[in-house]
Amino acid sequence: MGEAIVVTSGKGGVGKTTSSANIGTALALKDKRVCLVDTDIGLRNLDVVMGLENRIIYDLVDVVTGRCKIHQALVKDKRFDNHLYLLPAAQASDKTAVTPEQMKALIDELKQEFDYIIIDCPAGIEQGFKNAVAGADRALVVTTPEVSAVRDADRIIGLLEKEEHIAPPRLIINRIRNHLMKNGDMLDVDEITTHLSIELIGIVVDDDEVIKSTTHGEPIALNPNSKASIAYRNIARRILGESVPLQPLDDEYKGVFSRLKKFFGGK
Amino acid sequence: MKKNQNVVIKGTKEGLILHLCDTCSYDDLKKELDERLTENSFLHNDSHPILVKVHSGNRYLTEAQKDELRDLIRSRKNLLVEAFESNVMTREEAARLKAENEIVSVARIIRSGQVLEVPGDLLLVGDVNPGGKVMAGGNIFIMGALKGIAHAGVNGDSAAIISASVMKPTQLRINDCITRAPDEGFPEHEKRGMECAYIDEDNRIVIDRLQVLMHLRPNLTRLEGGF
């Protein structure tokens, strides 16, 4: 019996889809059977980020309304032989095409077969959110170090705490810009965690590589050299129950080369 | 004259007290009250109005009955009902009274979009985050940080106070007074620990050290005996 994890944030554009794709990828790299479920009906893009858009034949709404079997709608990611699947959202319907009860039944069915089901939640707190959390056992709340995102995360955590079937949510702080945080021009990690007072499961620095990789439809987690990739892999390990220390934010840690340069009096 | 009088009129310095018998029927009582007020002609000299207190003993009077008696008494020119007193009250009234005088303790974080309302005093073990709101009929005591909105004395109690370990509210409301956070943010003044907010003589909400309360609101003490 697998576990369903919903990735949510309240505010749009903080990196729910990117986080879902990369955590799913990182779990698949750890030899877990993972199914990504896009619940953003009408505004789907998890398939694009994963580079699987052209393989979609059926979607979530087709499954729920009985137009196809669940296996027909699952898109297999060939890069991870048999470990990673995507259940895409419908693009031609809207959030009301599915009810929370239908979603729960669907997720329960997927749980029979997969180790982890990562549910990508749409922005907002309406029907789409209710659908996404209906079948979840755990929740990850994504926020960026901005007051607006933190405020929305707070609201979402309040709503998640009301859902009795979900374990206490855990926090991902995304798009950290170290220089701004150091100068106090951005909320820092401690401030956010004490404010929201939930467990922190990972921090991800703002990395140009992330944008590059989404453009090419390849999750950053596949690239072992990027900081963001390591962050997502660490989050996956923490989901699996390993205890992994947080990455240091300092830039000094860039590599041997820059350290050598520094040693010889360079900047 | 009857042996058992259902209505006894007593005069005091403050005015009249009507003792109503609590064993006879309400209709008899009303009739007799009417008679007694009529026969006591001394009540009819048109001096300044006389205040009347009505004691109904163990009889429960509904609001409608109270109105009826009030009208009956007022129809005698210079009599004015000041108050009704009774030994009994309904279960709901008792429950409401108890709720209004109770401290409800809640251990959780009030997050953005959440509203917590209690009829009496509130003891919150946790924070109120921005966008969250706590409301109480009485006082509000917050053992964490107040960063959202707190509204004390919602039902018109201007003596209510709000206290918090970290006082950084977006808005404070006591009864119908409202203040908001200064635009430039809260000054990083010297640590004075817990703070409290109350309405001062000028009808404005002020924030001060918690310790001033023992002089300003001595009735916050509910300890009987002790020390």
CSV table of N, CA and C in Angstrom, one decimal, chain A residues 151 154-155 157-158 161-162 195-198, chain B residues 109-114 127 129-131 147:
chain,number,residue,atom,x,y,z
A,151,ARG,N,2.1,34.2,3.6
A,151,ARG,CA,0.7,34.4,4.1
A,151,ARG,C,-0.2,33.3,3.5
A,154,ASP,N,0.4,30.0,5.1
A,154,ASP,CA,-0.3,30.0,6.4
A,154,ASP,C,-1.7,29.6,6.3
A,155,ARG,N,-2.4,30.2,5.3
A,155,ARG,CA,-3.8,29.9,5.1
A,155,ARG,C,-4.0,28.4,4.8
A,157,ILE,N,-2.0,25.9,5.4
A,157,ILE,CA,-1.7,25.0,6.5
A,157,ILE,C,-2.9,24.9,7.4
A,158,GLY,N,-3.5,26.1,7.6
A,158,GLY,CA,-4.8,26.1,8.4
A,158,GLY,C,-5.8,25.1,7.8
A,161,GLU,N,-4.7,21.4,8.2
A,161,GLU,CA,-4.8,20.9,9.6
A,161,GLU,C,-6.3,20.5,9.9
A,162,LYS,N,-7.2,21.1,9.2
A,162,LYS,CA,-8.6,20.6,9.4
A,162,LYS,C,-8.9,19.3,8.8
A,195,HIS,N,7.4,31.3,12.0
A,195,HIS,CA,6.1,31.9,11.7
A,195,HIS,C,5.0,30.8,11.4
A,196,LEU,N,5.4,29.9,10.5
A,196,LEU,CA,4.4,28.9,10.1
A,196,LEU,C,4.4,27.7,11.1
A,197,SER,N,5.4,27.6,11.9
A,197,SER,CA,5.6,26.6,12.9
A,197,SER,C,5.1,25.2,12.4
A,198,ILE,N,5.7,24.8,11.3
A,198,ILE,CA,5.5,23.4,10.9
A,198,ILE,C,7.0,22.9,10.6
B,109,ILE,N,-2.5,27.3,16.7
B,109,ILE,CA,-2.1,28.5,16.0
B,109,ILE,C,-3.3,29.0,15.2
B,110,ILE,N,-3.7,30.2,15.4
B,110,ILE,CA,-4.7,30.8,14.6
B,110,ILE,C,-4.1,31.3,13.3
B,111,ARG,N,-4.3,30.6,12.2
B,111,ARG,CA,-3.6,31.0,11.0
B,111,ARG,C,-4.5,31.9,10.1
B,112,SER,N,-3.9,32.4,9.1
B,112,SER,CA,-4.6,33.3,8.2
B,112,SER,C,-5.9,32.7,7.8
B,113,GLY,N,-7.0,33.5,7.9
B,113,GLY,CA,-8.3,33.1,7.4
B,113,GLY,C,-9.1,32.4,8.5
B,114,GLN,N,-8.5,32.1,9.7
B,114,GLN,CA,-9.2,31.4,10.7
B,114,GLN,C,-9.7,32.4,11.7
B,127,ASP,N,0.1,31.1,18.7
B,127,ASP,CA,0.2,32.4,18.0
B,127,ASP,C,-1.1,32.8,17.3
B,129,ASN,N,-1.5,34.4,13.7
B,129,ASN,CA,-0.7,34.8,12.6
B,129,ASN,C,-1.5,35.9,11.8
B,130,PRO,N,-0.8,36.7,11.0
B,130,PRO,CA,-1.4,37.8,10.2
B,130,PRO,C,-2.6,37.2,9.4
B,131,GLY,N,-3.7,37.9,9.4
B,131,GLY,CA,-4.9,37.3,8.7
B,131,GLY,C,-5.8,36.5,9.5
B,147,LYS,N,0.0,38.5,15.9
B,147,LYS,CA,0.4,39.2,14.7
B,147,LYS,C,-0.9,39.5,13.9
